[in-house]
Short mmCIF file of C-alpha atoms in Angstrom, two decimals:
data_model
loop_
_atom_site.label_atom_id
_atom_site.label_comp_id
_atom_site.label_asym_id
_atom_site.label_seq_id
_atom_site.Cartn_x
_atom_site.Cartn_y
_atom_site.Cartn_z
CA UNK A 1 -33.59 -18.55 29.24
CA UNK A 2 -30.13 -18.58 28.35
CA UNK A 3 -28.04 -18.45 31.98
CA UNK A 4 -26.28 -15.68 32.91
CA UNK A 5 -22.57 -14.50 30.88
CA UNK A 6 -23.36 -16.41 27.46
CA UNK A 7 -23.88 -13.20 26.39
CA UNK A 8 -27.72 -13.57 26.02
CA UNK A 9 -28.85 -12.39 28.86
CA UNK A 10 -27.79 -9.99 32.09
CA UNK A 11 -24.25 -10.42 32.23
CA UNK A 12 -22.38 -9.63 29.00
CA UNK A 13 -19.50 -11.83 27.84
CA UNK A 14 -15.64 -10.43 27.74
CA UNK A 15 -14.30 -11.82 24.07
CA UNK A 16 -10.27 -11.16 23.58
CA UNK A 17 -9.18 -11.19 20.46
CA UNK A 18 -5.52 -12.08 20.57
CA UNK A 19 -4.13 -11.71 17.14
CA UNK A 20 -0.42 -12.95 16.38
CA UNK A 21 1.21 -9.76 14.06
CA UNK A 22 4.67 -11.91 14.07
CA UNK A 23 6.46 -11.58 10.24
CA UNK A 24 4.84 -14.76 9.31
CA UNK A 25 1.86 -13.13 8.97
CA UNK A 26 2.82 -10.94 6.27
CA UNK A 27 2.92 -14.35 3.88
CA UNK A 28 0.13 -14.38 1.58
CA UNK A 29 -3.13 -16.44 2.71
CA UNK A 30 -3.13 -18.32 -0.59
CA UNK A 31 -0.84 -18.95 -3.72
CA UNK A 32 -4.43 -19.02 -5.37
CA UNK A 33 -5.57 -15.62 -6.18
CA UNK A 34 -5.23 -12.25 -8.09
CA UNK A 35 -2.28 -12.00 -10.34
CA UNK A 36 -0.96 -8.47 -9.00
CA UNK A 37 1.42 -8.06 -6.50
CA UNK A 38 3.95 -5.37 -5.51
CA UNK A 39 1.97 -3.13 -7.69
CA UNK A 40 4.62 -0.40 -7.76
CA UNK A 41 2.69 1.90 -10.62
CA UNK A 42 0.35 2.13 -12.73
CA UNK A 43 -1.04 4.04 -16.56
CA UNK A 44 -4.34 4.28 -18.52
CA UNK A 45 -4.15 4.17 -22.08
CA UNK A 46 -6.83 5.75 -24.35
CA UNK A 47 -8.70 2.54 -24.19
CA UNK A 48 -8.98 2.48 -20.98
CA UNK A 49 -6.79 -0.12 -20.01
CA UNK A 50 -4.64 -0.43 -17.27
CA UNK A 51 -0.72 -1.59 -17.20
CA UNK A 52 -0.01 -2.26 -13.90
CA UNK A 53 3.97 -2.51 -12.78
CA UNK A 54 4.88 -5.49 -10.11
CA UNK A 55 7.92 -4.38 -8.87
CA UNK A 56 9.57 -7.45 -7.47
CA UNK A 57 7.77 -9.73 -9.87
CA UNK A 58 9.68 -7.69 -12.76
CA UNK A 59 6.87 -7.49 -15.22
CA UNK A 60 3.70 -5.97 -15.80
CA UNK A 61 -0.31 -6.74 -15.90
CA UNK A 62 -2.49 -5.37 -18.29
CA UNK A 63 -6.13 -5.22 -17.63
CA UNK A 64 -9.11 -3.80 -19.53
CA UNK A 65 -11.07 -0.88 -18.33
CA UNK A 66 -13.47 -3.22 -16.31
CA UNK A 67 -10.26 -4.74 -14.35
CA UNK A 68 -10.26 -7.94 -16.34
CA UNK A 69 -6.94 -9.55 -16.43
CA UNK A 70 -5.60 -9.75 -20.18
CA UNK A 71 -1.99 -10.46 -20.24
CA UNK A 72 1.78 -10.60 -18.57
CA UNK A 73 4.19 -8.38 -20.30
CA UNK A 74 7.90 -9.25 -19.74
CA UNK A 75 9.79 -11.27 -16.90
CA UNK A 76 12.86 -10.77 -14.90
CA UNK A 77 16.18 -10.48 -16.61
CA UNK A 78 18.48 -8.16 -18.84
CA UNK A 79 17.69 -8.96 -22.31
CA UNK A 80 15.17 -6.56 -24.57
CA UNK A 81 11.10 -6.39 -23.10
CA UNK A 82 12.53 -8.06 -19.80
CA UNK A 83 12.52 -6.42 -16.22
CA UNK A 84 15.33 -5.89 -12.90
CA UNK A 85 12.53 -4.34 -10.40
CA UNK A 86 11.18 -1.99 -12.98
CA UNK A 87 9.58 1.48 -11.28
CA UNK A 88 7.46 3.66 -12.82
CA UNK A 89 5.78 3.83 -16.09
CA UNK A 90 3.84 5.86 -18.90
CA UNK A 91 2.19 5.96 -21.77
CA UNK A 92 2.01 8.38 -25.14
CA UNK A 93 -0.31 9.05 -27.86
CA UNK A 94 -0.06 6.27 -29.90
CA UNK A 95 -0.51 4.16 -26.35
CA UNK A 96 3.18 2.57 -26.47
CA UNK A 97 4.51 2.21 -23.06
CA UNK A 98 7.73 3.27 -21.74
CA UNK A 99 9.48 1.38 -18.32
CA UNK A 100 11.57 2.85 -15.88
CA UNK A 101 13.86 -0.36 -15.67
CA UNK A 102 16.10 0.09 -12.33
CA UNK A 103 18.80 -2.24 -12.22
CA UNK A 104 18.52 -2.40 -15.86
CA UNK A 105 20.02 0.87 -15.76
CA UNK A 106 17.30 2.32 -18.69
CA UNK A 107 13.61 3.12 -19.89
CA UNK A 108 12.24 0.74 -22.23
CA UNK A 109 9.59 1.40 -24.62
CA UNK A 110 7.17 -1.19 -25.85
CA UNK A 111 3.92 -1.58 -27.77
CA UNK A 112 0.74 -1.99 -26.05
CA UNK A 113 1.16 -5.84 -26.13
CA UNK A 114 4.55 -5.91 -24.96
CA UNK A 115 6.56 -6.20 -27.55
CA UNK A 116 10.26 -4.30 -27.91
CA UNK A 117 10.91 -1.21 -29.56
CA UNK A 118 13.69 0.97 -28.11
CA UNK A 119 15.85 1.57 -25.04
CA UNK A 120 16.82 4.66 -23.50
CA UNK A 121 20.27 4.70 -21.85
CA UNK A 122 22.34 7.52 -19.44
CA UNK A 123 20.55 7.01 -16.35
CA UNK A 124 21.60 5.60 -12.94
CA UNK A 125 18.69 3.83 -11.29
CA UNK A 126 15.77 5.47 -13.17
CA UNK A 127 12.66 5.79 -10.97
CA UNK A 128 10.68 8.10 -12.94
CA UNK A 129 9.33 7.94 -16.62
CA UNK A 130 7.19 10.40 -18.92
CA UNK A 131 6.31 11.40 -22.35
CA UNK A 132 4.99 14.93 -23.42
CA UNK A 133 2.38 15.86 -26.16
CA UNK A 134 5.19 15.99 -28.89
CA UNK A 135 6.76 12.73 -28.06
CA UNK A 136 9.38 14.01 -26.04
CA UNK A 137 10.85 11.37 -23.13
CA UNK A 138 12.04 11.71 -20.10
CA UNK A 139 13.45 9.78 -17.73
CA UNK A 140 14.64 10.36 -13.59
CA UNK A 141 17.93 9.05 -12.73
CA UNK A 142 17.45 8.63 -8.79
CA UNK A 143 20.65 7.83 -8.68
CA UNK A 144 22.35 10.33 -10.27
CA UNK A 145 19.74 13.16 -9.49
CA UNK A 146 19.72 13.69 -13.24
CA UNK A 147 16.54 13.94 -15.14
CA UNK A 148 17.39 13.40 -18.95
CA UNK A 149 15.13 14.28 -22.24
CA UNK A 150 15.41 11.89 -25.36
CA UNK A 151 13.13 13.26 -28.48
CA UNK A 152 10.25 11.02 -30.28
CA UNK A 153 12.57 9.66 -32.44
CA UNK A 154 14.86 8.53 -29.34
CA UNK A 155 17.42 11.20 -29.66
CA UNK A 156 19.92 11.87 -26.47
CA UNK A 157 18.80 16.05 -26.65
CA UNK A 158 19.32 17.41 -22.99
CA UNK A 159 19.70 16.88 -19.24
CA UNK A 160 19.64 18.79 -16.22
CA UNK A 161 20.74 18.20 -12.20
CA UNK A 162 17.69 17.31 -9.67
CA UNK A 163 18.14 16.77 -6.40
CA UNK A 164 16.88 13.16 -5.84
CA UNK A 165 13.87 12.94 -8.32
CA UNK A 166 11.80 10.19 -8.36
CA UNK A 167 8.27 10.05 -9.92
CA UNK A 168 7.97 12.79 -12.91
CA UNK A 169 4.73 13.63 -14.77
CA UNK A 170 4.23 15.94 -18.35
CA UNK A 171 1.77 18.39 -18.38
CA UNK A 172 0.73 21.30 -20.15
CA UNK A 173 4.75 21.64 -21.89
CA UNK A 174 6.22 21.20 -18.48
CA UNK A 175 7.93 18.75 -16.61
CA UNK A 176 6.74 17.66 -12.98
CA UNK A 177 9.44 15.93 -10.24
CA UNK A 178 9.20 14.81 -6.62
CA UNK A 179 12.14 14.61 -4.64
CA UNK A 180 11.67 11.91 -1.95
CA UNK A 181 14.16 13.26 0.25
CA UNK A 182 13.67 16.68 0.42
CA UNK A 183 9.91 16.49 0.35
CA UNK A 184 9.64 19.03 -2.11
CA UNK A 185 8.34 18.87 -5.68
CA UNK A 186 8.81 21.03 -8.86
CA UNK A 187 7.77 22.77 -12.20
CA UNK A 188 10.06 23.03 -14.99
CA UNK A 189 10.23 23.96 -18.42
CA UNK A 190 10.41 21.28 -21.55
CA UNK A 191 14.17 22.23 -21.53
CA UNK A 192 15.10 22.20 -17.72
CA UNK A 193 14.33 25.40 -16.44
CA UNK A 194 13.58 25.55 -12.94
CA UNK A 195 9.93 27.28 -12.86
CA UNK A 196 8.47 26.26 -9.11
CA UNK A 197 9.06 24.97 -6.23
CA UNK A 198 6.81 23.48 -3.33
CA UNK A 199 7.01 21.54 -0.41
CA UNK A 200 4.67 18.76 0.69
CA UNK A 201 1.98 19.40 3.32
CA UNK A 202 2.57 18.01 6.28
CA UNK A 203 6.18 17.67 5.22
CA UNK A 204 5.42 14.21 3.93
CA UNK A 205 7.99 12.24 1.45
CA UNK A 206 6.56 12.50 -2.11
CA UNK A 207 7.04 9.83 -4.15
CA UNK A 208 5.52 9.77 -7.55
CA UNK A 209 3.38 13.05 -9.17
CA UNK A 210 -0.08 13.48 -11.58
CA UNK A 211 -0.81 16.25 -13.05
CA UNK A 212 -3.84 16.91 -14.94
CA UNK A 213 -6.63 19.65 -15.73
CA UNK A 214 -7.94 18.83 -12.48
CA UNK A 215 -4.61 19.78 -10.61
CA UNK A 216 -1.68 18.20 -9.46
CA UNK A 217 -1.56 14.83 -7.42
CA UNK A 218 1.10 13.92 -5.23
CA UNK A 219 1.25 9.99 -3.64
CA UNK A 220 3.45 10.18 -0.52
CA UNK A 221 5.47 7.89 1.42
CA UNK A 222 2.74 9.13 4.53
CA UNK A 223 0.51 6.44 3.10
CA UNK A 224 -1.39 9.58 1.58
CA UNK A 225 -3.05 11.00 -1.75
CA UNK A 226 -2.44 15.43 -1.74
CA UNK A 227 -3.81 17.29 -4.29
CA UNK A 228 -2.35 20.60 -4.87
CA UNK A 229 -4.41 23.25 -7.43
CA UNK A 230 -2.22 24.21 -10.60
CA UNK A 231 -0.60 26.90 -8.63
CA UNK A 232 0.84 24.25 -6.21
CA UNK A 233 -1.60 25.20 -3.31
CA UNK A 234 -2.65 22.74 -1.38
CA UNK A 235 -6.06 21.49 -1.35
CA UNK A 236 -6.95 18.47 0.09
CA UNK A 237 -5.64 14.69 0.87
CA UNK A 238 -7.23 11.56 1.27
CA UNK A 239 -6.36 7.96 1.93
CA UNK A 240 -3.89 7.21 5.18
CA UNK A 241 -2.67 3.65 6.54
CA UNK A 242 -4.82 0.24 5.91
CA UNK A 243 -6.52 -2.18 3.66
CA UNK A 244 -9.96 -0.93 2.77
CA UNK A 245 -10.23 0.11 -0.62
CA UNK A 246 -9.66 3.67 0.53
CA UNK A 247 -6.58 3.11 2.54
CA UNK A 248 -3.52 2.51 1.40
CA UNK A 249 -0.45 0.50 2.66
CA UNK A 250 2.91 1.97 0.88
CA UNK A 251 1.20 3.26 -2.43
CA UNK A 252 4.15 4.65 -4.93
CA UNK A 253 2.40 4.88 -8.40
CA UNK A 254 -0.16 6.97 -9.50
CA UNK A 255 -1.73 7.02 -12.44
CA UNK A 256 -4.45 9.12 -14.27
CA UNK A 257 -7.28 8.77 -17.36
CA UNK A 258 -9.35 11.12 -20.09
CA UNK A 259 -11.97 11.62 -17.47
CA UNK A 260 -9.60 13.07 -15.06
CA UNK A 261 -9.92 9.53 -12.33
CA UNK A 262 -6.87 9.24 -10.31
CA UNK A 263 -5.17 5.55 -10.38
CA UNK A 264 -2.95 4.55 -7.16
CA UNK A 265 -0.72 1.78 -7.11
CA UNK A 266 -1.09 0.24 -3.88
CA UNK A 267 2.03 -1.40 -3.29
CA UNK A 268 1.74 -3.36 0.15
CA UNK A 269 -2.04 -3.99 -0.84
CA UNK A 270 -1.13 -5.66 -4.05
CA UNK A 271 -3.82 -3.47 -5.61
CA UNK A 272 -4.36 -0.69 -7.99
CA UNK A 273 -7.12 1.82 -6.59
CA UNK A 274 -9.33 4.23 -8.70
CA UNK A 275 -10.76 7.54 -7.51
CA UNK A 276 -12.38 10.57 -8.88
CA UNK A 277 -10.39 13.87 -8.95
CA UNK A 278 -11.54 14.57 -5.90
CA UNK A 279 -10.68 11.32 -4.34
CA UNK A 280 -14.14 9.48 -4.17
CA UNK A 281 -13.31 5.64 -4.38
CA UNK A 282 -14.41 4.25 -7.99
CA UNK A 283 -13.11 0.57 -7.81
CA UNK A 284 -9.92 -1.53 -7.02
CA UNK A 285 -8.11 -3.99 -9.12
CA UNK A 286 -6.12 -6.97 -7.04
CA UNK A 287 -5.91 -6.90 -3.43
CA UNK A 288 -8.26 -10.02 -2.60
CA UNK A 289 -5.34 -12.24 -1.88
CA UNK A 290 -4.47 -10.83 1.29
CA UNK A 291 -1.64 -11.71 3.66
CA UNK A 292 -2.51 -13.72 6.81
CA UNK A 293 -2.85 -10.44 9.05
CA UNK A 294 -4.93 -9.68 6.80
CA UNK A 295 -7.09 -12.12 6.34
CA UNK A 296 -7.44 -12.07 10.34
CA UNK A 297 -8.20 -8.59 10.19
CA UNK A 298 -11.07 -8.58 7.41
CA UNK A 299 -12.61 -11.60 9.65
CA UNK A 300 -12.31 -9.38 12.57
CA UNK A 301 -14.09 -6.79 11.69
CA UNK A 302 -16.94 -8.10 10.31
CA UNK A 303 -17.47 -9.94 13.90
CA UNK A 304 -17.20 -7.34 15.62
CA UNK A 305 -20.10 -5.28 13.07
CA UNK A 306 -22.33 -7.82 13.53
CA UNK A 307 -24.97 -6.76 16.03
CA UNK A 308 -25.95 -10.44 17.03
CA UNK A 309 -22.64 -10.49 18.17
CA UNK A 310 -22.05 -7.17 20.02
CA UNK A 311 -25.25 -6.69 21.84
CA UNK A 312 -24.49 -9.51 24.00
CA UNK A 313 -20.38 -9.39 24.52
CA UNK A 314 -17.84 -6.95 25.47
CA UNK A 315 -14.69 -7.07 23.33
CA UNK A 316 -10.78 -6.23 23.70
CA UNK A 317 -7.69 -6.78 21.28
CA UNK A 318 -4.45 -7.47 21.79
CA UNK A 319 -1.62 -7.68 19.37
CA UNK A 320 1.47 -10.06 19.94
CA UNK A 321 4.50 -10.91 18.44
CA UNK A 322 7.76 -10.76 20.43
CA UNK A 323 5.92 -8.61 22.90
CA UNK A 324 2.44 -8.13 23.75
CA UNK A 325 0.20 -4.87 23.70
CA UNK A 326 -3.23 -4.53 24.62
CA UNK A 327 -4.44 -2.73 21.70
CA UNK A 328 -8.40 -2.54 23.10
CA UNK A 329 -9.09 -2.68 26.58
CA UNK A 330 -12.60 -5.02 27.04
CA UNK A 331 -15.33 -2.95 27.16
CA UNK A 332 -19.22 -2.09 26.07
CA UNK A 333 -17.19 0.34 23.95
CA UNK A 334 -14.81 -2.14 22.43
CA UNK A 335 -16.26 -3.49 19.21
CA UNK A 336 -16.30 -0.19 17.77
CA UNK A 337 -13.14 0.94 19.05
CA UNK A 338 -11.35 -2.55 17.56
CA UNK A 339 -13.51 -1.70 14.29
CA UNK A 340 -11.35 1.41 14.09
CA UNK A 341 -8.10 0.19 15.15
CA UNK A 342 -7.80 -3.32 13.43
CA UNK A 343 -6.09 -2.15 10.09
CA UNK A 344 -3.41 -0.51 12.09
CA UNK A 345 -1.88 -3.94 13.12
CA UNK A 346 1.45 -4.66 11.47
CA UNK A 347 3.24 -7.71 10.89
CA UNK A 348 6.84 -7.95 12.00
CA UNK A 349 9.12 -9.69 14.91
CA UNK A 350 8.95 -13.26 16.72
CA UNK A 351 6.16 -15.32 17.36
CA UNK A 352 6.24 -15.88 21.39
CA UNK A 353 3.05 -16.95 22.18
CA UNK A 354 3.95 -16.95 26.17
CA UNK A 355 4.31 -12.93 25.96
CA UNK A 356 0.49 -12.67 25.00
CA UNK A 357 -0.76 -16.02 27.54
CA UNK A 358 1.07 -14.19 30.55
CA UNK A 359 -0.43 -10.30 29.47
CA UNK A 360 -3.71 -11.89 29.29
CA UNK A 361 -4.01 -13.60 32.47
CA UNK A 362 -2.32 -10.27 33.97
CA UNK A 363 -5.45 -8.30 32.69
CA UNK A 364 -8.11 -10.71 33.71
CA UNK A 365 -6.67 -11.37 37.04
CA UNK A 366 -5.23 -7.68 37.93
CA UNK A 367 -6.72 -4.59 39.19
CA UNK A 368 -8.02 -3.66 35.80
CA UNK A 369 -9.93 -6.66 35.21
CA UNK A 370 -13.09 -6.72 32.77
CA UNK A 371 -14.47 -9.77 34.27
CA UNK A 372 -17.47 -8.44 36.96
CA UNK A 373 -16.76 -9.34 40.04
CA UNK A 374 -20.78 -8.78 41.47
CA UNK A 375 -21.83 -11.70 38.87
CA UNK A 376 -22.36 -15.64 39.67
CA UNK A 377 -21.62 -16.33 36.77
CA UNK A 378 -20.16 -15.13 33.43
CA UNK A 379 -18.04 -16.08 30.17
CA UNK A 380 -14.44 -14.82 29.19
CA UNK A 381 -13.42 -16.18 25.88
CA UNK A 382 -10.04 -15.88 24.59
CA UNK A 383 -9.29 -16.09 20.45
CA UNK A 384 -5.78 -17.08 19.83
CA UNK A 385 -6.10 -15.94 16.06
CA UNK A 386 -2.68 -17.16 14.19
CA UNK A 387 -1.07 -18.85 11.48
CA UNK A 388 -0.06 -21.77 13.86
CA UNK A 389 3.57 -21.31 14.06
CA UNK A 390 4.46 -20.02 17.59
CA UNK A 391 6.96 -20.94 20.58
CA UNK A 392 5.19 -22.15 23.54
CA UNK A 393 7.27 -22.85 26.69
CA UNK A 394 4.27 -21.72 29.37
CA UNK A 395 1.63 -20.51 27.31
CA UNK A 396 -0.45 -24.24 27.27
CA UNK A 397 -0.23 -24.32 31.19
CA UNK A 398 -1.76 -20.91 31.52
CA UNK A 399 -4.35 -21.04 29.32
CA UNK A 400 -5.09 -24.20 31.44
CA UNK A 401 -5.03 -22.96 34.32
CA UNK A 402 -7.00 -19.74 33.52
CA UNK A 403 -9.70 -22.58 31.70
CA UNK A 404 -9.24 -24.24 35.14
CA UNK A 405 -9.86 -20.67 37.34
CA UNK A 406 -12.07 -18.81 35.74
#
C-alpha cells in the first residue's frame, strides 16, 4: 500500500500550481505554427473561403472553406496591394475584396488573389469597410467620424457625419455603424439618413457589426458576441473572456456566409471562430500557437480533469508576477474551481519570483493552512510553472527551507 499523503491512499496530497502571468508570457510558445496572428477581421466569399486580416502583420490569409491555408495577400508598406495595420474588410458580388487600410489613409480593392484594382481616398483612419447589392462602397473614417459612399464604378457620390464609427455592415439597402465610444449603433439609409438608433446591452463598446436575415450581430470590446433581431431588440450573447474555442480574447471582426454562420476574428487568440446564427461553435481557424500563458493554461487544465489525478490530491492556484494572488485556495473543491478560473489569468508586469515563494510559505505555514495537521504524514507539492526568466533574491532559500520543514 502506497503510505499515507502520496495521494493514494488516506491522506490526500495539497498540489499548488504557481503560474508566472509576468509580460513574458504573452510571447508566443513557438515561431513554428499557424500562420494567423492579430486576426483583426474577417469575410466569406461565395466559395466559401475565408480572408482573414492580421492587423499588425499588415496583410491578409486566405483559406478555403475547410480552413486550409492557401495564400498571403499583401505586406506592410504604402505602395498599391500593400498594408499600414489594415482594419476591417469585405467582399461584393463578384468576390473582389475591399481593405480598410489605416495609416494608409484609404480602402483598397483587390481581386480574390490579391491583386490591385482601385483605391478609395477622403478618409482619416478608416476602420470600417462595406459594399451593398448594387456595388455601392463605403468606407468609416474613425478619425474623422465621417462615413463616405463611392459608387461601383469608384465614384466620390456622398458623405455624411458619424459620431466615431467603426465597423459598418450593408444590408437589405441600408447602412449599419457602431460607434465604439458611445456604445451605440445605427440604421441608415443608402444616402445617409439617420433611420435608428440603439444602444448596446450591457452598455458594452461595439466594435464591428453583421447583419444578415438572421438579425444583426454586434462583436464588442466586452469580449462578447450580441445579437439583436432586425428591429434592434436584443436577443441573446454568447462568448466572454478566454481561449477555448468559444471564448474570445479581444475579438474585433466579424464576419458572415450564405448559410447565415457567424465568423469572429479573434484578435488576442490569433484565431478566426465560426458559429451558427445562434452562436453554436462550428470550427476555428489558427489559434494553436498559443502564447506561453497559454500553453501553461491548456496543460493545466487538462491535469486538473484528469480523475487519476484529482481523486487523490487537493489543488490551489496562484498567479504571480510583480505581486502574488492566490487565485484557488487548496481544497477537495479546487480542481474544479481552477478548471473554471484558469483562462482568466492575464499576462502583464514583472517577473519577481520572491513575491509568490514568500505568499506560499505564508499559506502553508499560517492560520489558513491546507496541510492537515492530525496526519503523520502527507505531501505538499509546489509547481513553479514559467518561462524561466525570473528575479530571485530569496525565493531559492525558501523553497529550501520549506523542502527542508515540511
Amino acid at each position: 500500500s502506497p503510505p499515507p499523503g502520496s495521494g493514494k491512499a488516506d491522506v490526500p496530497a495539497n498540489i499548488l500550481f504557481m503560474v508566472d502571468t509576468s509580460g513574458s508570457m504573452r510571447t508566443r510558445a513557438s515561431s513554428i505554427g499557424s500562420q494567423l496572428r492579430h486576426a483583426i477581421d474577417v469575410a466569406v466569399d461565395s466559395n466559401g473561403n475565408q480572408f482573414v486580416v492580421s492587423h499588425h502583420g499588415s496583410k491578409i490569409f486566405k483559406y478555403d472553406s475547410s480552413g486550409t491555408y492557401l495564400k498571403t495577400i499583401g505586406r506592410y508598406g504604402s505602395g498599391k496591394g500593400q498594408f499600414r495595420y489594415p482594419f476591417h474588410i469585405a467582399i461584393d458580388s463578384n468576390d473582389n475584396i475591399y481593405v480598410a487600410d489605416y495609416y494608409n489613409h484609404r480602402i483598397q480593392k483587390l481581386t480574390n488573389d490579391g491583386n490591385h484594382l482601385q483605391s478609395f481616398t477622403g478618409l482619416s483612419n478608416p476602420t470600417g469597410v462595406t459594399v451593398d447589392s448594387s456595388g455601392n462602397v463605403y468606407g468609416s473614417g474613425y478619425g474623422s467620424s465621417t462615413i463616405r459612399k463611392w459608387n461601383s464604378g469608384g465614384t466620390y457620390e456622398t458623405q455624411w457625419a458619424s459620431s466615431r464609427p467603426y465597423g459598418l455592415s450593408a444590408y437589405g439597402g441600408n447602412i449599419y455603424v457602431t460607434n465604439y465610444s458611445g456604445h451605440k449603433f445605427y440604421k441608415y439609409s443608402s444616402a445617409g439618413t439617420l433611420e435608428n438608433t440603439w444602444g448596446t446591452e450591457g452598455n458594452d463598446r461595439p466594435v464591428d457589426i453583421e447583419v444578415t436575415a438572421d438579425g444583426i450581430y454586434i462583436v464588442t470590446r466586452g469580449h462578447y458576441v450580441q445579437k439583436y433581431n432586425s428591429s434592434g431588440t436584443y436577443v441573446k450573447r454568447w462568448g466572454g473572456i478566454g481561449s477555448t474555442d468559444t471564448k474570445f480574447y479581444y475579438p474585433y471582426g466579424l464576419g458572415s456566409d450564405s448559410s447565415g454562420n457567424i465568423y469572429v476574428a479573434d484578435l488576442n487568440n490569433h484565431a478566426v471562430k465560426e458559429f451558427d446564427s445562434d452562436g453554436t461553435w462550428v470550427g476555428t481557424i489558427g489559434g494553436s500557437d498559443l502564447s506561453r500563458l497559454g500553453e501553461a493554461v491548456k496543460v493545466i487544465k487538462k491535469l486538473v480533469s484528469s480523475s487519476d489525478l484529482t481523486s487523490g490530491a487537493n489543488f490551489g492556484l496562484m498567479g504571480w508576477h510583480s505581486r502574488a494572488t492566490m487565485k484557488v485556495n487548496i481544497s477537495s473543491q479546487g480542481a474544479a474551481q481552477i478548471y473554471n478560473t484558469v483562462d482568466s489569468l492575464r499576462a502583464s508586469g514583472g517577473t519577481y519570483l520572491d513575491s509568490a515563494m514568500n505568499l506560499a510559505r505564508s499559506y502553508f505555514t499560517g492560520a489558513g493552512s491546507p496541510m492537515d495537521k492530525k496526519a503523520s504524514c502527507q505531501k505538499n507539492i509546489l509547481i513553479v510553472i514559467s518561462d524561466g526568466y525570473w528575479y530571485d533574491r530569496q525565493a531559492s532559500t525558501i523553497a529550501k527551507n520549506l523542502y527542508d520543514s515540511y
